[in-house]
Each structure stands twice: as structure tokens, then as C-alpha cells.
PDB file of C-alpha atoms in Angstrom:
ATOM      1  CA  UNK A  35      77.423 109.843  75.320  1.00 50.00           C
ATOM      2  CA  UNK A  36      79.760 107.273  73.892  1.00 56.00           C
ATOM      3  CA  UNK A  37      81.394 104.512  76.014  1.00 61.00           C
ATOM      4  CA  UNK A  38      84.728 106.096  75.790  1.00 53.00           C
ATOM      5  CA  UNK A  39      83.472 109.510  77.000  1.00 72.00           C
ATOM      6  CA  UNK A  40      81.658 107.735  79.864  1.00 80.00           C
ATOM      7  CA  UNK A  41      84.739 106.021  80.848  1.00 81.00           C
ATOM      8  CA  UNK A  42      86.878 109.152  80.522  1.00 78.00           C
ATOM      9  CA  UNK A  43      84.318 111.143  82.735  1.00 84.00           C
ATOM     10  CA  UNK A  44      84.260 108.471  85.470  1.00 88.00           C
ATOM     11  CA  UNK A  45      88.133 108.491  85.482  1.00 88.00           C
ATOM     12  CA  UNK A  46      88.146 112.236  85.823  1.00 86.00           C
ATOM     13  CA  UNK A  47      85.782 112.175  88.657  1.00 91.00           C
ATOM     14  CA  UNK A  48      87.803 109.447  90.472  1.00 93.00           C
ATOM     15  CA  UNK A  49      90.959 111.551  89.919  1.00 91.00           C
ATOM     16  CA  UNK A  50      89.064 114.638  91.265  1.00 92.00           C
ATOM     17  CA  UNK A  51      88.126 112.725  94.314  1.00 94.00           C
ATOM     18  CA  UNK A  52      91.719 111.455  94.992  1.00 94.00           C
ATOM     19  CA  UNK A  53      93.181 114.813  94.421  1.00 93.00           C
ATOM     20  CA  UNK A  54      90.649 116.605  96.771  1.00 94.00           C
ATOM     21  CA  UNK A  55      91.231 114.167  99.568  1.00 95.00           C
ATOM     22  CA  UNK A  56      95.082 114.547  99.184  1.00 95.00           C
ATOM     23  CA  UNK A  57      94.607 118.400  99.426  1.00 93.00           C
ATOM     24  CA  UNK A  58      92.293 118.101 102.460  1.00 93.00           C
ATOM     25  CA  UNK A  59      95.023 115.835 104.226  1.00 93.00           C
ATOM     26  CA  UNK A  60      97.697 118.489 103.498  1.00 93.00           C
ATOM     27  CA  UNK A  61      95.497 121.245 104.869  1.00 92.00           C
ATOM     28  CA  UNK A  62      94.438 119.263 107.980  1.00 91.00           C
ATOM     29  CA  UNK A  63      97.694 117.787 109.022  1.00 91.00           C
ATOM     30  CA  UNK A  64     100.274 120.493 107.941  1.00 91.00           C
ATOM     31  CA  UNK A  65      98.620 123.847 107.245  1.00 92.00           C
ATOM     32  CA  UNK A  66      96.136 124.169 109.960  1.00 90.00           C
ATOM     33  CA  UNK A  67      98.054 122.945 112.958  1.00 88.00           C
ATOM     34  CA  UNK A  68     100.894 125.373 112.127  1.00 89.00           C
ATOM     35  CA  UNK A  69      98.737 128.283 111.009  1.00 91.00           C
ATOM     36  CA  UNK A  70     100.181 128.383 107.584  1.00 92.00           C
ATOM     37  CA  UNK A  71      98.206 130.768 105.412  1.00 92.00           C
ATOM     38  CA  UNK A  72      99.078 129.940 101.807  1.00 89.00           C
ATOM     39  CA  UNK A  73      96.321 131.849 100.181  1.00 85.00           C
ATOM     40  CA  UNK A  74      92.825 130.754  98.902  1.00 85.00           C
ATOM     41  CA  UNK A  75      89.912 129.518 100.880  1.00 89.00           C
ATOM     42  CA  UNK A  76      92.030 127.286 103.149  1.00 87.00           C
ATOM     43  CA  UNK A  77      94.039 130.333 104.122  1.00 90.00           C
ATOM     44  CA  UNK A  78      90.927 132.250 105.121  1.00 91.00           C
ATOM     45  CA  UNK A  79      89.656 129.063 107.029  1.00 91.00           C
ATOM     46  CA  UNK A  80      92.899 129.084 108.964  1.00 91.00           C
ATOM     47  CA  UNK A  81      92.496 132.718 110.012  1.00 93.00           C
ATOM     48  CA  UNK A  82      88.770 132.185 110.929  1.00 93.00           C
ATOM     49  CA  UNK A  83      89.747 129.097 113.000  1.00 90.00           C
ATOM     50  CA  UNK A  84      92.405 131.023 114.820  1.00 89.00           C
ATOM     51  CA  UNK A  85      90.427 134.215 115.523  1.00 90.00           C
ATOM     52  CA  UNK A  86      86.797 132.799 116.077  1.00 91.00           C
ATOM     53  CA  UNK A  87      87.404 129.053 116.349  1.00 89.00           C
ATOM     54  CA  UNK A  88      85.136 128.582 113.250  1.00 91.00           C
ATOM     55  CA  UNK A  89      85.392 125.055 111.661  1.00 91.00           C
ATOM     56  CA  UNK A  90      87.621 124.864 108.511  1.00 91.00           C
ATOM     57  CA  UNK A  91      85.100 122.653 106.717  1.00 90.00           C
ATOM     58  CA  UNK A  92      82.283 125.152 107.340  1.00 93.00           C
ATOM     59  CA  UNK A  93      84.255 128.087 106.081  1.00 91.00           C
ATOM     60  CA  UNK A  94      85.070 126.456 102.811  1.00 92.00           C
ATOM     61  CA  UNK A  95      81.405 125.428 102.465  1.00 92.00           C
ATOM     62  CA  UNK A  96      80.066 128.843 103.143  1.00 92.00           C
ATOM     63  CA  UNK A  97      82.487 130.473 100.800  1.00 90.00           C
ATOM     64  CA  UNK A  98      82.082 127.980  97.997  1.00 89.00           C
ATOM     65  CA  UNK A  99      78.277 127.795  98.095  1.00 90.00           C
ATOM     66  CA  UNK A 100      77.507 131.200  96.683  1.00 89.00           C
ATOM     67  CA  UNK A 101      80.339 130.984  94.250  1.00 86.00           C
ATOM     68  CA  UNK A 102      78.940 127.748  92.890  1.00 88.00           C
ATOM     69  CA  UNK A 103      75.459 129.296  92.613  1.00 87.00           C
ATOM     70  CA  UNK A 104      76.673 132.135  90.573  1.00 86.00           C
ATOM     71  CA  UNK A 105      78.851 129.847  88.499  1.00 83.00           C
ATOM     72  CA  UNK A 106      75.859 127.673  87.656  1.00 84.00           C
ATOM     73  CA  UNK A 107      74.145 130.718  86.227  1.00 81.00           C
ATOM     74  CA  UNK A 108      77.027 132.116  84.428  1.00 78.00           C
ATOM     75  CA  UNK A 109      78.635 128.966  82.856  1.00 74.00           C
ATOM     76  CA  UNK A 110      76.150 126.157  83.549  1.00 74.00           C
ATOM     77  CA  UNK A 111      76.262 122.712  85.067  1.00 76.00           C
ATOM     78  CA  UNK A 112      78.087 121.042  82.156  1.00 68.00           C
ATOM     79  CA  UNK A 113      81.044 123.034  82.833  1.00 66.00           C
ATOM     80  CA  UNK A 114      81.468 122.973  86.571  1.00 80.00           C
ATOM     81  CA  UNK A 115      79.981 119.688  87.544  1.00 84.00           C
ATOM     82  CA  UNK A 116      83.350 118.270  88.650  1.00 86.00           C
ATOM     83  CA  UNK A 117      84.048 121.573  90.566  1.00 87.00           C
ATOM     84  CA  UNK A 118      80.847 121.218  92.437  1.00 89.00           C
ATOM     85  CA  UNK A 119      81.720 117.520  93.343  1.00 92.00           C
ATOM     86  CA  UNK A 120      85.201 118.632  94.368  1.00 90.00           C
ATOM     87  CA  UNK A 121      84.083 121.608  96.483  1.00 90.00           C
ATOM     88  CA  UNK A 122      81.384 119.465  98.278  1.00 92.00           C
ATOM     89  CA  UNK A 123      84.083 116.630  98.698  1.00 94.00           C
ATOM     90  CA  UNK A 124      86.662 119.133 100.053  1.00 93.00           C
ATOM     91  CA  UNK A 125      84.286 120.309 102.778  1.00 93.00           C
ATOM     92  CA  UNK A 126      83.252 116.731 103.611  1.00 95.00           C
ATOM     93  CA  UNK A 127      86.775 115.507 103.893  1.00 94.00           C
ATOM     94  CA  UNK A 128      87.770 118.348 106.181  1.00 93.00           C
ATOM     95  CA  UNK A 129      84.871 117.768 108.293  1.00 93.00           C
ATOM     96  CA  UNK A 130      85.671 113.868 108.655  1.00 94.00           C
ATOM     97  CA  UNK A 131      89.251 114.622 109.187  1.00 91.00           C
ATOM     98  CA  UNK A 132      88.316 116.547 112.434  1.00 88.00           C
ATOM     99  CA  UNK A 133      87.592 113.313 113.947  1.00 88.00           C
ATOM    100  CA  UNK A 134      91.192 112.123 113.293  1.00 84.00           C
ATOM    101  CA  UNK A 135      93.744 112.954 116.019  1.00 73.00           C
ATOM    102  CA  UNK A 136      95.604 116.291 115.365  1.00 63.00           C
ATOM    103  CA  UNK A 137      98.253 117.322 112.816  1.00 60.00           C
ATOM    104  CA  UNK A 138     101.846 116.134 112.254  1.00 65.00           C
ATOM    105  CA  UNK A 139     103.919 117.472 115.100  1.00 69.00           C
ATOM    106  CA  UNK A 140     107.089 118.850 113.583  1.00 73.00           C
ATOM    107  CA  UNK A 141     108.906 122.121 113.036  1.00 84.00           C
ATOM    108  CA  UNK A 142     107.602 124.822 110.796  1.00 88.00           C
ATOM    109  CA  UNK A 143     109.981 124.289 107.920  1.00 92.00           C
ATOM    110  CA  UNK A 144     109.213 120.605 107.604  1.00 91.00           C
ATOM    111  CA  UNK A 145     105.403 121.297 107.888  1.00 91.00           C
ATOM    112  CA  UNK A 146     105.577 123.960 105.223  1.00 93.00           C
ATOM    113  CA  UNK A 147     107.839 121.908 102.906  1.00 94.00           C
ATOM    114  CA  UNK A 148     105.921 118.524 103.130  1.00 93.00           C
ATOM    115  CA  UNK A 149     102.540 120.299 103.384  1.00 92.00           C
ATOM    116  CA  UNK A 150     103.259 122.188 100.134  1.00 92.00           C
ATOM    117  CA  UNK A 151     104.460 119.146  98.313  1.00 94.00           C
ATOM    118  CA  UNK A 152     101.371 116.974  99.328  1.00 94.00           C
ATOM    119  CA  UNK A 153      98.903 119.929  98.428  1.00 91.00           C
ATOM    120  CA  UNK A 154     100.761 120.409  95.043  1.00 89.00           C
ATOM    121  CA  UNK A 155     100.266 116.766  94.301  1.00 92.00           C
ATOM    122  CA  UNK A 156      96.546 116.929  95.140  1.00 91.00           C
ATOM    123  CA  UNK A 157      96.059 120.130  93.099  1.00 87.00           C
ATOM    124  CA  UNK A 158      97.893 118.589  90.061  1.00 86.00           C
ATOM    125  CA  UNK A 159      95.643 115.540  90.222  1.00 88.00           C
ATOM    126  CA  UNK A 160      92.432 117.738  90.294  1.00 87.00           C
ATOM    127  CA  UNK A 161      93.815 119.886  87.349  1.00 81.00           C
ATOM    128  CA  UNK A 162      94.660 116.939  85.280  1.00 79.00           C
ATOM    129  CA  UNK A 163      91.076 115.871  85.759  1.00 81.00           C
ATOM    130  CA  UNK A 164      90.080 119.290  84.189  1.00 75.00           C
ATOM    131  CA  UNK A 165      88.432 120.324  87.584  1.00 80.00           C
ATOM    132  CA  UNK A 166      88.946 122.718  90.420  1.00 81.00           C
ATOM    133  CA  UNK A 167      88.069 122.591  94.166  1.00 83.00           C
ATOM    134  CA  UNK A 168      86.194 126.095  93.794  1.00 82.00           C
ATOM    135  CA  UNK A 169      87.442 128.809  96.227  1.00 82.00           C
ATOM    136  CA  UNK A 170      89.559 131.590  94.829  1.00 81.00           C
ATOM    137  CA  UNK A 171      90.187 129.773  91.482  1.00 79.00           C
ATOM    138  CA  UNK A 172      86.539 129.811  90.966  1.00 82.00           C
ATOM    139  CA  UNK A 173      86.082 133.326  92.092  1.00 84.00           C
ATOM    140  CA  UNK A 174      88.879 134.626  89.947  1.00 81.00           C
ATOM    141  CA  UNK A 175      87.401 132.953  86.813  1.00 77.00           C
ATOM    142  CA  UNK A 176      83.899 134.432  87.588  1.00 81.00           C
ATOM    143  CA  UNK A 177      85.381 137.845  87.991  1.00 83.00           C
ATOM    144  CA  UNK A 178      87.413 137.579  84.771  1.00 77.00           C
ATOM    145  CA  UNK A 179      84.173 136.558  82.981  1.00 76.00           C
ATOM    146  CA  UNK A 180      82.301 139.585  84.296  1.00 79.00           C
ATOM    147  CA  UNK A 181      85.192 142.133  83.853  1.00 80.00           C
ATOM    148  CA  UNK A 182      86.658 141.057  80.476  1.00 73.00           C
ATOM    149  CA  UNK A 183      89.816 143.109  80.910  1.00 79.00           C
ATOM    150  CA  UNK A 184      90.880 141.216  83.892  1.00 75.00           C
ATOM    151  CA  UNK A 185      92.595 137.787  83.337  1.00 72.00           C
ATOM    152  CA  UNK A 186      91.935 134.898  85.736  1.00 69.00           C
ATOM    153  CA  UNK A 187      95.585 134.451  86.806  1.00 64.00           C
ATOM    154  CA  UNK A 188      95.872 138.109  87.676  1.00 77.00           C
ATOM    155  CA  UNK A 189      92.758 138.108  89.622  1.00 81.00           C
ATOM    156  CA  UNK A 190      93.868 134.992  91.411  1.00 78.00           C
ATOM    157  CA  UNK A 191      97.193 136.424  92.192  1.00 79.00           C
ATOM    158  CA  UNK A 192      95.474 139.457  93.806  1.00 86.00           C
ATOM    159  CA  UNK A 193      93.065 137.415  95.832  1.00 87.00           C
ATOM    160  CA  UNK A 194      95.845 134.966  97.044  1.00 85.00           C
ATOM    161  CA  UNK A 195      98.140 137.731  98.115  1.00 88.00           C
ATOM    162  CA  UNK A 196      95.229 139.412  99.897  1.00 90.00           C
ATOM    163  CA  UNK A 197      94.764 136.461 102.033  1.00 91.00           C
ATOM    164  CA  UNK A 198      98.570 136.149 102.542  1.00 91.00           C
ATOM    165  CA  UNK A 199      98.846 139.581 103.759  1.00 92.00           C
ATOM    166  CA  UNK A 200      95.860 139.101 106.019  1.00 93.00           C
ATOM    167  CA  UNK A 201      97.672 136.180 107.435  1.00 92.00           C
ATOM    168  CA  UNK A 202     100.785 138.355 107.926  1.00 93.00           C
ATOM    169  CA  UNK A 203      98.769 140.781 110.012  1.00 94.00           C
ATOM    170  CA  UNK A 204      97.186 138.020 112.046  1.00 93.00           C
ATOM    171  CA  UNK A 205     100.159 135.512 112.609  1.00 92.00           C
ATOM    172  CA  UNK A 206     103.262 137.789 112.070  1.00 92.00           C
ATOM    173  CA  UNK A 207     106.175 137.703 109.619  1.00 93.00           C
ATOM    174  CA  UNK A 208     107.734 134.383 110.591  1.00 93.00           C
ATOM    175  CA  UNK A 209     104.734 132.109 109.859  1.00 92.00           C
ATOM    176  CA  UNK A 210     104.111 134.083 106.774  1.00 93.00           C
ATOM    177  CA  UNK A 211     107.559 133.422 105.499  1.00 94.00           C
ATOM    178  CA  UNK A 212     107.032 129.696 106.115  1.00 93.00           C
ATOM    179  CA  UNK A 213     103.657 130.006 104.358  1.00 91.00           C
ATOM    180  CA  UNK A 214     105.451 131.356 101.319  1.00 91.00           C
ATOM    181  CA  UNK A 215     107.820 128.354 101.361  1.00 93.00           C
ATOM    182  CA  UNK A 216     104.836 126.132 101.454  1.00 91.00           C
ATOM    183  CA  UNK A 217     103.271 127.847  98.547  1.00 88.00           C
ATOM    184  CA  UNK A 218     106.546 127.646  96.526  1.00 90.00           C
ATOM    185  CA  UNK A 219     106.813 124.031  97.383  1.00 91.00           C
ATOM    186  CA  UNK A 220     103.184 123.464  96.297  1.00 88.00           C
ATOM    187  CA  UNK A 221     103.715 125.158  92.957  1.00 85.00           C
ATOM    188  CA  UNK A 222     106.790 123.265  92.209  1.00 87.00           C
ATOM    189  CA  UNK A 223     105.315 119.991  93.053  1.00 88.00           C
ATOM    190  CA  UNK A 224     102.159 120.884  91.073  1.00 84.00           C
ATOM    191  CA  UNK A 225     104.083 121.650  87.911  1.00 77.00           C
ATOM    192  CA  UNK A 226     106.113 118.508  88.268  1.00 79.00           C
ATOM    193  CA  UNK A 227     103.111 116.093  88.725  1.00 80.00           C
ATOM    194  CA  UNK A 228     101.128 117.958  85.928  1.00 72.00           C
ATOM    195  CA  UNK A 229     103.778 116.549  83.513  1.00 66.00           C
ATOM    196  CA  UNK A 230     104.296 113.220  85.212  1.00 64.00           C
ATOM    197  CA  UNK A 231     104.600 110.406  84.114  1.00 56.00           C
ATOM    198  CA  UNK A 232     105.722 111.443  80.653  1.00 59.00           C
ATOM    199  CA  UNK A 233     107.762 114.655  80.139  1.00 66.00           C
ATOM    200  CA  UNK A 234     107.917 115.640  76.541  1.00 78.00           C
ATOM    201  CA  UNK A 235     110.213 118.161  74.797  1.00 84.00           C
ATOM    202  CA  UNK A 236     109.941 119.874  71.445  1.00 86.00           C
ATOM    203  CA  UNK A 237     113.270 120.240  69.672  1.00 91.00           C
ATOM    204  CA  UNK A 238     114.153 122.618  66.831  1.00 93.00           C
ATOM    205  CA  UNK A 239     117.435 122.185  64.989  1.00 92.00           C
ATOM    206  CA  UNK A 240     119.035 124.552  62.611  1.00 90.00           C
ATOM    207  CA  UNK A 241     122.100 123.424  60.852  1.00 88.00           C
ATOM    208  CA  UNK A 242     123.916 123.424  57.431  1.00 86.00           C
ATOM    209  CA  UNK A 243     123.886 119.649  57.740  1.00 88.00           C
ATOM    210  CA  UNK A 244     120.248 119.195  58.529  1.00 89.00           C
ATOM    211  CA  UNK A 245     119.749 116.111  56.352  1.00 90.00           C
ATOM    212  CA  UNK A 246     122.612 114.199  58.004  1.00 91.00           C
ATOM    213  CA  UNK A 247     121.352 115.084  61.463  1.00 91.00           C
ATOM    214  CA  UNK A 248     117.833 114.084  60.589  1.00 89.00           C
ATOM    215  CA  UNK A 249     119.126 110.721  59.246  1.00 90.00           C
ATOM    216  CA  UNK A 250     121.295 110.312  62.359  1.00 89.00           C
ATOM    217  CA  UNK A 251     118.302 110.778  64.689  1.00 88.00           C
ATOM    218  CA  UNK A 252     116.251 108.229  62.844  1.00 86.00           C
ATOM    219  CA  UNK A 253     119.159 105.591  62.712  1.00 84.00           C
ATOM    220  CA  UNK A 254     120.529 106.101  66.284  1.00 83.00           C
ATOM    221  CA  UNK A 255     117.441 107.119  68.109  1.00 81.00           C
ATOM    222  CA  UNK A 256     114.560 105.702  66.165  1.00 78.00           C
ATOM    223  CA  UNK A 257     112.766 109.075  66.323  1.00 78.00           C
ATOM    224  CA  UNK A 258     110.628 110.505  63.582  1.00 80.00           C
ATOM    225  CA  UNK A 259     111.629 114.006  62.418  1.00 88.00           C
ATOM    226  CA  UNK A 260     109.909 116.688  60.337  1.00 86.00           C
ATOM    227  CA  UNK A 261     111.711 119.062  58.061  1.00 90.00           C
ATOM    228  CA  UNK A 262     110.462 122.631  58.078  1.00 88.00           C
ATOM    229  CA  UNK A 263     111.421 125.323  55.440  1.00 86.00           C
ATOM    230  CA  UNK A 264     113.072 128.364  57.040  1.00 84.00           C
ATOM    231  CA  UNK A 265     115.094 131.308  55.791  1.00 82.00           C
ATOM    232  CA  UNK A 266     117.573 133.367  57.613  1.00 78.00           C
ATOM    233  CA  UNK A 267     116.448 137.083  57.892  1.00 79.00           C
ATOM    234  CA  UNK A 268     119.908 138.461  57.703  1.00 79.00           C
ATOM    235  CA  UNK A 269     121.577 136.142  55.224  1.00 79.00           C
ATOM    236  CA  UNK A 270     118.395 135.529  53.201  1.00 78.00           C
ATOM    237  CA  UNK A 271     119.598 131.900  52.837  1.00 82.00           C
ATOM    238  CA  UNK A 272     116.950 128.986  52.730  1.00 83.00           C
ATOM    239  CA  UNK A 273     117.589 126.513  55.394  1.00 83.00           C
ATOM    240  CA  UNK A 274     115.912 123.310  56.637  1.00 85.00           C
ATOM    241  CA  UNK A 275     114.698 123.244  60.279  1.00 90.00           C
ATOM    242  CA  UNK A 276     114.397 119.938  61.925  1.00 90.00           C
ATOM    243  CA  UNK A 277     111.320 119.429  64.309  1.00 92.00           C
ATOM    244  CA  UNK A 278     111.513 116.463  66.702  1.00 89.00           C
ATOM    245  CA  UNK A 279     109.490 115.628  69.704  1.00 87.00           C
ATOM    246  CA  UNK A 280     110.805 113.200  72.340  1.00 82.00           C
ATOM    247  CA  UNK A 281     110.795 112.373  76.092  1.00 78.00           C
ATOM    248  CA  UNK A 282     112.946 114.363  78.518  1.00 76.00           C
ATOM    249  CA  UNK A 283     115.124 111.394  79.273  1.00 72.00           C
ATOM    250  CA  UNK A 284     116.189 111.326  75.499  1.00 81.00           C
ATOM    251  CA  UNK A 285     117.372 114.841  75.269  1.00 84.00           C
ATOM    252  CA  UNK A 286     121.004 114.067  76.435  1.00 82.00           C
ATOM    253  CA  UNK A 287     121.384 111.445  73.797  1.00 84.00           C
ATOM    254  CA  UNK A 288     119.977 113.879  71.224  1.00 88.00           C
ATOM    255  CA  UNK A 289     122.588 116.327  72.063  1.00 89.00           C
ATOM    256  CA  UNK A 290     125.278 113.836  71.602  1.00 85.00           C
ATOM    257  CA  UNK A 291     123.818 112.598  68.195  1.00 88.00           C
ATOM    258  CA  UNK A 292     123.781 116.289  66.950  1.00 91.00           C
ATOM    259  CA  UNK A 293     127.177 117.188  68.243  1.00 90.00           C
ATOM    260  CA  UNK A 294     128.610 114.158  66.305  1.00 88.00           C
ATOM    261  CA  UNK A 295     127.318 115.490  63.156  1.00 90.00           C
ATOM    262  CA  UNK A 296     127.466 119.424  63.576  1.00 90.00           C
ATOM    263  CA  UNK A 297     129.071 120.805  66.709  1.00 88.00           C
ATOM    264  CA  UNK A 298     127.912 124.322  65.579  1.00 88.00           C
ATOM    265  CA  UNK A 299     124.320 123.419  65.149  1.00 89.00           C
ATOM    266  CA  UNK A 300     121.622 125.746  66.645  1.00 90.00           C
ATOM    267  CA  UNK A 301     119.461 123.694  68.960  1.00 91.00           C
ATOM    268  CA  UNK A 302     116.301 124.850  70.844  1.00 91.00           C
ATOM    269  CA  UNK A 303     114.691 122.679  73.465  1.00 89.00           C
ATOM    270  CA  UNK A 304     111.245 123.558  74.698  1.00 86.00           C
ATOM    271  CA  UNK A 305     108.589 122.055  76.835  1.00 78.00           C
ATOM    272  CA  UNK A 306     105.788 120.190  75.094  1.00 74.00           C
ATOM    273  CA  UNK A 307     102.775 120.338  77.475  1.00 65.00           C
ATOM    274  CA  UNK A 308     100.818 117.780  75.611  1.00 63.00           C
ATOM    275  CA  UNK A 309     101.691 115.552  72.740  1.00 60.00           C
ATOM    276  CA  UNK A 310      99.217 113.356  70.919  1.00 59.00           C
ATOM    277  CA  UNK A 311      99.649 111.013  68.031  1.00 57.00           C
ATOM    278  CA  UNK A 312     101.871 108.101  67.050  1.00 58.00           C
ATOM    279  CA  UNK A 313     104.357 107.126  69.651  1.00 55.00           C
ATOM    280  CA  UNK A 314     102.638 109.265  72.272  1.00 53.00           C
ATOM    281  CA  UNK A 315      99.273 109.490  73.860  1.00 54.00           C
ATOM    282  CA  UNK A 316      96.149 108.772  71.662  1.00 55.00           C
ATOM    283  CA  UNK A 317      93.737 111.425  70.470  1.00 49.00           C
ATOM    284  CA  UNK A 318      90.376 110.751  71.949  1.00 50.00           C
ATOM    285  CA  UNK A 319      87.601 111.967  69.725  1.00 47.00           C
ATOM    286  CA  UNK A 320      84.069 112.778  71.043  1.00 42.00           C
TER     287      UNK A 320
END
């Protein structure tokens, strides 16, 4: 293994550890004290704690253990090493947090909102390290590998909603609605921090004045552009399509530059999940 790969792997494990601890904090201080079932293993752990006073950390460990054993046989240690690490650390963190005085005393709305945001940040950090904490995500992945027609997101959706509906039966509609607020806040925070700190956009511009627009983008914004060959299906006319990638904060300026040259230009702005190359992140080769 090269020095770059070793450094990258250590960074990923460090990120996995940080993200897992943050998730544990959200579960312990916000979800558990207010009995918010947001799906996954933490949701089941909340139900088991309420009904049978079974420790949260023990539930996560007992559910993850067989899943990890199966995953080892199906995909191998090289693919789930970080997941094993994260699952073990999750149970350990929840166990140690039991020695910390109770959760944050606040109303259900604030608990669901802040708990969701904190948990979403933790999940995003773990995912950016290309890992998971096991649980329903790992279970859904294993099911999709065994039953090829089922996709991981669909299986995960069914599992999580199954847990949420169980929470509805146990805790009633009010706490379930707050749990859904927490789930929504978690998803929004996760999506935001998955892109942070650099939000990139891909821009396609179709115009009769594509050469002038491309020149203006280079001169006024110092952005590189690529000219693609295109043809209108209805008109059969050949056109040049401008492709440009930039940060989100530059989009407003791009609109102004394009409007100055051709106010009738057709502009498409789309999310670019990952951009590598000159001016952006480096391409790391094995």
C-alpha cells in the first residue's frame, strides 16, 4: 500500500470515528430521552428500552453482530472494515454515554430538530469516509445482494418505515410526527454536509452567441469552458453547447455575464456531486 493510500485510509477511519461519536451523541441526548423513533437500529433500540428497559448499546451490538458476520462472508473484510469499526464504536460510545447525565431537557420540537441536524452531520461524515455504522443500511445492502431485483434504497426505505410504524404503535402519533421532523432534519443536514465545504455546479449554456459567452466567462470570471457540438432536433441546426463547472457562489455572477451577452440564452444549472481536476480536488490514484 502506498503512502498516499495509507494516509487516506487513516483519515477515513478518523472521520468514521468522529461521525460515529456525533451520531451517538444525537441518539443519547435527543432521541432516546424523548422516545423519538426515526428508523434504523437506533429506533428499535428506543422501543426495546421503553418496553423492556434493554440497554441501547446492547441492542445495537446484538443486531449488528450477525449482520457483520454475514457481510464478512458475502463481501469480505476489505469492503466492510470501516463498517465493523464504526458499528463497534457506536455500541461503545452509547455504552460510555450512559455514564453521562441524562439527555437535553427541552420540548419535542427542539429535540427533533436539533437531534436530526446533529445526527445528519454525523451520518454525512461517516458516508464521506465511505463507511456506514451497520444496522439497517448494512441489512438493506445484504438483502439487495441476495435478491438482485431489490435495490438497497428500496429495502432500506421499507425497513426504516417498518421501524417508524412500530414506533407509532408503541408511542402514538404525536411522537411519531416529531420523529418524522427529526428524520427530515437529518436528511437535509446530511445532504448539506455531504457537499460541504465546496458546492459545485455543472452549467450547460445553449445560445446563438456561444462564442461570445464563452469568451466573456473566461475574461470576466476566469473560468475554463468546454464547447460541445450539438444539434437541434426540430430545427436540425448545428449549435455549440457551453459546458462549465464552478462553485455555487459563482452561479449568480454567471447569470449576469450570460444575460449581458444574450438574454435569451438557454441555461441549465445542475449539481455536480464530485469534481476532480485542475481548479478543483486532486485525482488520487492507487
